[in-house]
Amino acid sequence: MNSELSSSALKHLINIGSELTREQDTTKLLETILTSAKQLSNSDGGTIYSITSNKELKFETLLNDTLNMYMGGTSGKPIPFPTIPMYIDGEPNSNALVAYAAATNKIINISDAYQEGDFNMSAARRMDENTGYRTKSVLTIPMKNHEQEMIGVLQLINAQTEDNEIIDFAPEVEEIIVSLGSMAAIALTNRQLIDDMEELFQSLTRLIARAIDEKSPYTGGHCNRVPELTMMMAEAVCAQNTGPLADFTMEDKDKYELSVAGWLHDCGKISTPEVVMDKSTKLETIFDRIALVDCRIELAKVETKNQYQQRIIDALKEGQPIDSLEAELQQKLEGFDDDREFLRKSNVGGEFMRPEDQQRVADIAKKHKVTIAGHQQDLLTSNEVANLSIAKGTLLPEEREIINHHMVVTIDMLESLPFPKHLRKVPEYAGGHHEKMDGTGYPKGLKRDEMSVPARMMAIADIFEALTAADRPYKPAKKLSECLKIMGFMKLDHHIDPDLFDVFIDQKVYLEYAHQFLDKKQIDDVDLAKIPGYVPPDQR
């Protein structure tokens, strides 16, 4: 190799090395390795292969200048050739040059494929017959990782002079390509290690989300649906070219960061007691205590019957009429049944409980007495009265605090992790989905201008998923139009970001989500004019 060529090749190798270390996409990386090898060797064509888990060579990118052929890689044209086994019956596959090179870890430099006697070149001949091409010089370089495992093969075809005359791959050219192959193997291994670590990390985030969803039969799927809806929101907002969010953009790495936050947004619920998380009725603890109330009512009815039967017996002995006593008893028994039915209905959480109904619960508790173990007591305990009087949902204020505490735990857990630079906003994004734009949310009471746009996106996603969820025991599945109406009022009350909500409606993100995750019975026609606070784009 003359000094001019050596100097030029060295500079080229240095530049290629820098390029290889920068490339983050494995497909592009493989293609860059091949194109760089072609340039350094001035070869007419080449192919780069990866090694599959079952020891087969997979075509990644195929190039040939004479045939104007470019397949695989980033070309968008799939390579139609099947994978090539490295071994046949446990022996190196000598029917394919690349397979043999990989199986034996040998560099193979052939001057003329048609004159080659040591290797079966029938595949190259068949290809030439179909294309009119003439394969002559061939250089095949196996590539191994740091653990000496075969990870790929680089094959170049027909080295050329500057006048396009086909020549052998000279020893100095082979040396350069081997050096490139070593650099490429390092870059490819690093990329694969990074990809493997990212895949493992993503799997762990989904594992945590699945564990949270599995904790409760009533919120199963929430941790899976929220990140999906959040990313739908992100795509819609990035597509905006008008309005307040027209300049907002997210790169792929930013979207990945938001997706990770979505999967981990409720990780703190791992510390929330199931007895609170799964409280499907107001009286539920380990079991639904409405059954105890039923038993007490039955005891009270028996006591009342016994009392009246004694009075009836006494009246009969004295020859007095008993009609009024029997009617009075029947009225009291019907009152018990009526109160029991009312308490059963009150035990089911709802969106609102009237003050008069709350008062009736308290009155029933005092009105009926029951004797247990010789002691007379009110029909309902003070704790049962408090639970049955819950105005919305099934949780007492102190239980709501326990649920809300999951956000503090989420933030603490995520902030304790040494996230790399491109994921350092995950705690902020995940920790803000219960904040409100007016500062009345939790856990930090942040206001709109204290929250990032992605964090505000997740807040909308979390709310909409909860509103549309069909697996909540304390409420029936809502229609799409009803959910949007509620969110419209939340916009007016400054609980959710108004601009993001407009995008949510403008871009029909709600409909995309509905078709993917909601029951068809929930998807009704939405009259945008009836959504509180929503103004069409042409009227803003």
XYZ file of C-alpha atoms in Angstrom:
540
model
C 0.000 0.000 0.000
C 1.527 3.336 -0.983
C 1.775 6.082 1.621
C -0.841 8.259 -0.128
C -3.370 5.433 -0.096
C -2.455 4.540 3.463
C -2.931 8.132 4.649
C -6.218 8.490 2.794
C -7.499 5.165 4.082
C -6.500 6.048 7.639
C -8.374 9.346 7.491
C -11.358 7.573 5.996
C -11.271 4.945 8.734
C -11.152 7.630 11.420
C -14.135 9.421 9.884
C -16.026 6.155 9.548
C -15.255 5.284 13.166
C -16.751 8.569 14.311
C -19.802 8.010 12.139
C -20.315 4.489 13.451
C -20.211 5.607 17.081
C -22.826 8.306 16.407
C -25.353 6.088 14.645
C -28.139 4.933 16.971
C -30.222 2.877 14.560
C -28.976 -0.676 14.024
C -30.342 -0.904 10.482
C -28.624 2.331 9.485
C -25.476 1.223 11.274
C -25.269 -1.997 9.265
C -25.851 -0.088 6.049
C -23.158 2.436 6.970
C -20.686 -0.402 7.569
C -21.372 -1.832 4.116
C -21.232 1.466 2.220
C -18.023 2.417 4.026
C -16.427 -0.918 3.142
C -17.428 -0.456 -0.508
C -15.873 2.980 -0.580
C -12.633 1.909 1.085
C -12.200 -1.094 -1.210
C -13.700 0.529 -4.300
C -15.795 -2.598 -4.809
C -18.789 -2.848 -7.113
C -21.104 -4.573 -4.689
C -21.508 -6.084 -1.299
C -23.813 -7.538 1.298
C -23.871 -7.373 5.059
C -25.473 -10.111 7.127
C -26.496 -10.408 10.750
C -26.512 -13.660 12.720
C -29.872 -14.796 14.071
C -30.373 -16.545 17.402
C -30.692 -19.901 15.639
C -27.350 -19.490 13.854
C -28.538 -18.364 10.460
C -27.312 -15.472 8.325
C -29.927 -12.856 7.609
C -29.522 -10.473 4.673
C -29.516 -6.907 6.034
C -28.390 -4.705 3.135
C -27.438 -5.580 -0.446
C -25.737 -3.145 -2.834
C -24.531 -3.473 -6.422
C -23.624 -0.464 -8.531
C -23.548 -2.235 -11.907
C -26.972 -3.784 -11.396
C -28.276 -0.589 -9.780
C -29.368 -2.778 -6.897
C -30.134 -1.454 -3.421
C -32.234 -3.627 -1.141
C -32.758 -3.924 2.576
C -31.354 -1.355 4.964
C -33.175 1.958 4.661
C -34.137 1.382 1.018
C -37.676 0.320 1.821
C -37.201 -2.676 -0.484
C -37.116 -6.014 1.341
C -34.480 -8.560 0.380
C -36.322 -11.605 -1.021
C -33.644 -14.150 -0.170
C -34.049 -16.633 2.708
C -31.694 -16.882 5.649
C -28.617 -19.077 5.257
C -27.821 -21.715 7.913
C -24.294 -21.560 9.317
C -24.269 -25.307 9.882
C -25.684 -28.358 8.132
C -25.879 -31.517 10.220
C -23.582 -29.894 12.754
C -20.866 -29.106 10.219
C -19.965 -25.694 8.709
C -22.147 -24.990 5.695
C -19.703 -25.209 2.782
C -22.495 -24.586 0.289
C -22.484 -20.885 1.119
C -19.295 -18.869 1.372
C -20.647 -16.421 3.955
C -21.967 -19.261 6.126
C -18.646 -21.086 6.014
C -16.729 -17.921 6.892
C -19.015 -17.310 9.862
C -18.938 -20.917 11.069
C -15.146 -21.199 10.848
C -14.290 -17.579 11.689
C -12.118 -17.354 8.577
C -11.446 -14.426 6.281
C -11.925 -15.670 2.722
C -10.385 -13.754 -0.195
C -11.166 -15.227 -3.628
C -9.643 -13.967 -6.883
C -12.169 -15.541 -9.237
C -15.408 -17.082 -8.053
C -15.710 -19.167 -11.212
C -12.239 -20.673 -10.785
C -12.610 -21.364 -7.073
C -12.167 -25.023 -6.158
C -12.323 -24.961 -2.365
C -15.807 -23.485 -2.021
C -19.187 -24.057 -3.612
C -19.917 -20.894 -5.623
C -23.047 -22.225 -7.330
C -25.242 -19.613 -5.635
C -23.156 -16.795 -7.116
C -23.273 -18.447 -10.537
C -27.063 -18.772 -10.407
C -27.385 -15.147 -9.446
C -25.133 -14.131 -12.303
C -27.131 -16.218 -14.765
C -30.326 -14.472 -13.695
C -28.866 -10.968 -13.835
C -26.150 -11.136 -16.483
C -23.598 -10.131 -13.900
C -20.082 -11.572 -13.518
C -18.933 -12.204 -9.980
C -15.173 -12.396 -9.841
C -13.221 -11.223 -6.800
C -14.900 -11.830 -3.437
C -13.817 -10.794 0.059
C -15.702 -12.213 3.048
C -15.024 -10.876 6.552
C -16.650 -12.418 9.668
C -17.383 -10.047 12.555
C -17.326 -11.028 16.252
C -18.292 -9.211 19.421
C -16.300 -8.752 22.633
C -17.357 -12.219 23.792
C -15.991 -13.746 20.575
C -19.506 -14.547 19.376
C -20.193 -14.246 15.675
C -22.543 -11.310 15.077
C -22.319 -10.705 11.344
C -20.549 -11.128 8.039
C -19.406 -8.501 5.563
C -18.982 -9.605 1.967
C -17.634 -7.445 -0.863
C -17.740 -8.294 -4.560
C -15.514 -7.202 -7.449
C -12.822 -4.805 -6.332
C -12.153 -2.241 -9.085
C -9.503 0.120 -10.329
C -10.331 3.758 -10.941
C -11.135 2.703 -14.524
C -13.670 0.142 -13.244
C -11.463 -2.797 -14.145
C -12.177 -5.764 -11.863
C -9.154 -6.737 -9.770
C -8.340 -8.882 -6.760
C -8.827 -7.588 -3.240
C -5.201 -6.742 -2.486
C -3.708 -7.740 0.899
C -3.523 -4.100 1.981
C -7.190 -3.588 1.065
C -8.097 -6.738 2.964
C -6.205 -5.368 5.947
C -8.179 -2.119 5.798
C -11.513 -3.935 5.533
C -10.567 -6.223 8.425
C -9.802 -3.109 10.489
C -13.134 -1.639 9.464
C -14.806 -4.926 10.357
C -13.297 -4.790 13.836
C -14.461 -1.207 14.322
C -17.863 -2.124 12.943
C -18.154 -5.113 15.270
C -17.429 -2.896 18.267
C -19.953 -0.284 17.150
C -22.540 -2.935 16.339
C -21.986 -4.706 19.655
C -22.303 -1.444 21.569
C -25.492 -0.632 19.703
C -26.912 -4.088 20.367
C -25.996 -3.860 24.041
C -27.715 -0.492 24.283
C -30.744 -1.825 22.414
C -30.844 -4.877 24.673
C -30.647 -2.712 27.784
C -33.387 -0.423 26.493
C -35.551 -3.421 25.646
C -34.964 -4.817 29.122
C -35.795 -1.443 30.670
C -38.990 -1.168 28.638
C -39.944 -4.689 29.661
C -39.386 -3.812 33.311
C -41.544 -0.687 33.063
C -44.323 -2.749 31.513
C -43.821 -5.416 34.154
C -44.330 -2.823 36.886
C -47.418 -1.480 35.116
C -48.807 -4.983 34.767
C -48.157 -5.690 38.451
C -50.088 -2.545 39.406
C -52.971 -3.452 37.115
C -53.017 -6.996 38.507
C -53.345 -5.649 42.069
C -56.903 -4.552 41.415
C -59.586 -6.232 39.305
C -61.289 -2.856 39.041
C -58.478 -0.844 37.475
C -56.877 -3.586 35.413
C -55.523 -2.132 32.192
C -55.316 1.454 33.456
C -51.517 1.487 33.490
C -51.541 0.047 29.984
C -54.110 2.428 28.514
C -52.807 5.713 29.938
C -49.430 5.594 28.119
C -51.212 4.675 24.881
C -53.552 7.652 25.173
C -50.699 9.928 26.255
C -48.760 9.094 23.097
C -51.858 9.671 20.967
C -52.026 13.109 22.573
C -48.337 13.734 21.900
C -48.683 12.868 18.212
C -51.745 15.092 17.875
C -50.105 18.066 19.579
C -46.942 17.733 17.500
C -49.088 17.715 14.360
C -50.599 21.105 15.252
C -49.534 23.915 12.923
C -51.897 26.578 14.251
C -52.928 27.862 17.639
C -51.001 28.243 20.901
C -49.274 24.864 20.492
C -48.190 25.314 16.871
C -44.516 25.643 17.849
C -44.501 22.690 20.221
C -42.434 19.753 18.971
C -41.104 16.507 20.376
C -38.249 14.466 18.973
C -38.336 10.673 19.091
C -36.249 10.653 22.256
C -38.688 13.069 23.903
C -41.632 10.858 22.974
C -39.803 7.838 24.338
C -39.229 9.678 27.604
C -42.930 10.536 27.820
C -43.882 6.945 27.035
C -41.691 5.667 29.869
C -43.335 8.161 32.216
C -46.727 6.925 31.067
C -45.907 3.326 31.896
C -44.575 4.319 35.332
C -47.126 7.008 36.205
C -48.837 4.901 38.891
C -45.885 2.851 40.128
C -46.481 4.237 43.636
C -49.699 2.224 43.855
C -47.535 -0.769 44.610
C -47.597 0.550 48.200
C -51.361 1.193 48.304
C -53.236 -1.405 50.405
C -55.526 -3.588 48.310
C -58.275 -3.165 50.893
C -58.414 0.510 49.947
C -57.605 0.208 46.255
C -60.256 -2.490 45.755
C -62.962 -0.873 47.887
C -65.819 -1.484 45.487
C -68.576 -0.578 47.962
C -68.714 1.865 50.855
C -68.779 -0.817 53.542
C -66.177 -3.086 52.002
C -63.070 -3.902 54.029
C -61.800 -7.463 53.783
C -65.410 -8.267 52.899
C -68.514 -6.187 52.234
C -69.996 -5.305 55.634
C -73.447 -4.779 54.163
C -73.907 -8.475 54.969
C -73.463 -7.663 58.681
C -76.027 -4.891 58.379
C -78.426 -7.373 56.781
C -77.912 -9.762 59.701
C -78.573 -7.038 62.245
C -81.740 -6.017 60.462
C -82.905 -9.624 60.529
C -82.128 -9.780 64.259
C -84.001 -6.520 64.820
C -86.962 -7.902 62.869
C -86.976 -11.063 64.999
C -86.823 -9.006 68.199
C -89.659 -6.797 66.974
C -91.760 -9.830 66.020
C -91.179 -11.380 69.451
C -92.162 -8.158 71.186
C -95.369 -7.810 69.188
C -96.241 -11.484 69.485
C -96.055 -11.147 73.251
C -98.259 -8.057 73.106
C -100.718 -9.887 70.846
C -100.812 -12.848 73.276
C -101.434 -10.486 76.188
C -104.218 -8.726 74.254
C -105.878 -12.042 73.412
C -105.752 -13.078 77.068
C -107.494 -9.853 77.999
C -110.014 -10.187 75.164
C -108.772 -7.037 73.430
C -108.672 -6.609 69.615
C -105.340 -7.358 67.935
C -105.944 -5.942 64.433
C -104.152 -2.696 65.163
C -101.177 -4.550 66.677
C -100.860 -6.829 63.663
C -101.086 -3.845 61.289
C -98.490 -1.980 63.329
C -96.154 -5.004 63.242
C -96.552 -5.363 59.493
C -95.778 -1.669 59.053
C -92.608 -1.976 61.145
C -91.452 -5.071 59.241
C -92.018 -3.294 55.933
C -90.073 -0.350 57.341
C -87.150 -2.647 58.079
C -87.216 -3.978 54.511
C -87.483 -0.473 53.076
C -84.551 0.757 55.164
C -82.505 -2.299 54.227
C -83.072 -1.674 50.518
C -82.116 1.970 50.989
C -78.886 1.011 52.786
C -78.003 -1.482 50.078
C -78.383 1.204 47.431
C -76.430 3.680 49.548
C -73.615 1.151 49.846
C -72.987 1.407 46.113
C -70.801 4.418 45.381
C -72.101 7.025 42.999
C -71.317 10.440 41.619
C -73.437 12.248 44.231
C -75.398 11.509 47.415
C -78.075 13.968 48.471
C -77.828 15.532 51.960
C -81.295 14.213 52.819
C -80.135 10.686 51.999
C -77.099 11.140 54.224
C -79.424 12.261 57.030
C -81.633 9.227 56.491
C -78.616 6.957 57.029
C -77.997 8.636 60.384
C -81.683 8.368 61.323
C -81.825 4.650 60.467
C -78.786 4.022 62.656
C -80.574 5.463 65.694
C -84.109 4.353 64.847
C -83.434 0.638 64.951
C -81.873 -1.143 67.905
C -80.482 -4.645 68.019
C -79.424 -6.783 70.990
C -76.141 -8.637 70.550
C -74.578 -10.681 73.367
C -77.056 -9.151 75.775
C -76.166 -5.588 74.894
C -78.487 -3.303 72.984
C -76.830 -1.172 70.306
C -77.645 1.004 67.330
C -78.251 -0.772 64.038
C -75.194 0.933 62.479
C -71.849 1.785 64.019
C -70.480 5.298 63.654
C -67.929 4.011 61.128
C -70.672 2.406 59.068
C -72.693 5.617 59.144
C -69.656 7.568 57.959
C -69.004 5.127 55.129
C -72.614 4.897 53.990
C -72.771 8.710 53.935
C -69.855 9.104 51.509
C -71.068 11.680 49.009
C -69.064 10.521 45.986
C -67.462 7.186 45.261
C -66.707 4.663 47.988
C -63.782 6.172 49.893
C -63.678 8.057 53.168
C -61.486 11.187 53.242
C -58.760 9.303 55.103
C -58.933 6.479 52.572
C -58.775 8.999 49.751
C -55.599 10.335 51.354
C -54.132 6.835 51.281
C -54.976 6.538 47.588
C -53.608 10.004 46.850
C -50.407 9.164 48.679
C -49.484 6.903 45.777
C -48.402 10.039 43.914
C -45.923 10.940 46.641
C -44.595 7.383 46.530
C -44.448 7.476 42.721
C -42.369 10.647 42.735
C -40.105 9.377 45.528
C -39.545 6.078 43.723
C -38.803 7.669 40.363
C -36.609 10.433 41.773
C -34.512 7.784 43.505
C -33.622 6.192 40.166
C -30.444 7.315 38.348
C -32.186 8.045 35.060
C -29.849 8.836 32.153
C -29.971 12.314 30.670
C -32.620 11.486 28.062
C -34.997 10.168 30.756
C -34.487 12.681 33.548
C -37.905 14.273 33.082
C -39.730 10.994 33.742
C -40.411 11.823 37.438
C -41.840 15.228 36.510
C -44.061 13.863 33.742
C -45.293 10.882 35.768
C -45.702 12.848 38.981
C -47.976 15.533 37.585
C -51.014 13.658 36.314
C -53.154 14.567 39.352
C -52.206 18.242 39.346
C -54.756 20.847 38.226
C -54.168 24.004 36.251
C -55.520 26.179 39.080
C -53.179 24.666 41.657
C -55.825 22.652 43.534
C -54.446 19.258 42.502
C -52.013 17.022 44.332
C -49.435 16.180 45.523
C -47.602 19.482 44.967
C -50.472 21.833 44.090
C -48.728 22.899 40.883
C -50.298 25.464 38.590
C -50.368 25.374 34.814
C -47.264 27.488 34.274
C -45.341 25.261 36.682
C -46.014 22.153 34.609
C -44.514 21.065 31.304
C -46.752 20.408 28.315
C -46.084 16.630 28.426
C -47.067 16.495 32.112
C -50.306 18.317 31.270
C -50.920 15.827 28.452
C -50.684 12.923 30.864
C -53.142 14.591 33.231
C -55.750 14.673 30.456
C -54.971 11.082 29.471
C -55.340 9.846 33.045
C -58.681 11.619 33.517
C -60.172 10.496 30.217
C -59.127 6.884 30.784
C -60.729 6.915 34.242
C -63.942 8.503 32.956
C -64.346 6.026 30.111
C -63.276 2.941 32.077
C -65.959 0.266 32.157
C -64.418 -1.732 35.011
C -65.159 0.577 37.950
C -67.583 -1.089 40.414
C -69.060 2.157 41.725
C -70.190 3.580 38.388
C -71.582 2.310 35.102
C -69.587 2.777 31.909
C -70.163 6.271 30.566
C -70.939 7.214 27.002
C -68.272 9.089 25.076
C -70.356 12.262 24.879
C -70.924 12.259 28.656
C -67.190 11.925 29.343
C -66.363 14.833 27.046
C -69.052 16.923 28.705
C -67.481 16.297 32.111
C -64.045 17.190 30.747
C -65.498 20.341 29.214
C -66.599 21.455 32.663
C -63.130 20.574 33.958
C -61.689 22.903 31.337
C -64.003 25.696 32.466
C -63.045 25.029 36.089
C -59.337 25.312 35.165
C -58.610 21.723 36.141
C -57.171 20.632 32.783
C -55.120 22.498 30.197
C -57.534 24.341 27.869
C -55.264 24.343 24.818
C -54.509 20.639 25.102
C -58.187 19.850 25.569
C -58.943 21.767 22.370
C -56.370 19.656 20.509
C -57.868 16.550 22.111
C -61.192 17.481 20.499
C -59.898 19.100 17.281
C -57.751 16.110 16.326
C -60.385 13.605 17.525
C -57.914 11.912 19.829
C -60.874 10.841 21.957
C -62.341 8.969 18.989
C -59.079 7.237 18.083
C -58.800 6.033 21.664
C -62.461 5.033 21.807
C -62.263 2.828 18.733
C -59.217 1.084 20.161
C -60.198 0.665 23.806
C -63.905 1.300 24.456
C -66.889 -0.971 24.114
C -68.928 -0.125 21.039
C -71.922 0.614 23.273
C -70.005 3.523 24.806
C -69.216 5.172 21.475
C -72.131 7.458 20.717
C -72.403 10.475 18.424
C -70.646 13.484 19.907
C -72.147 16.914 19.313
C -69.135 19.204 19.676
C -71.430 22.191 20.194
C -72.622 20.632 23.464
C -69.162 20.220 24.981
C -68.823 22.933 27.655
C -66.000 25.348 26.991
C -65.157 23.994 23.559
C -64.958 26.477 20.693
C -64.336 25.268 17.106
C -61.006 26.395 15.573
C -62.655 28.749 13.071
C -64.370 30.629 15.902
C -61.376 31.124 18.181
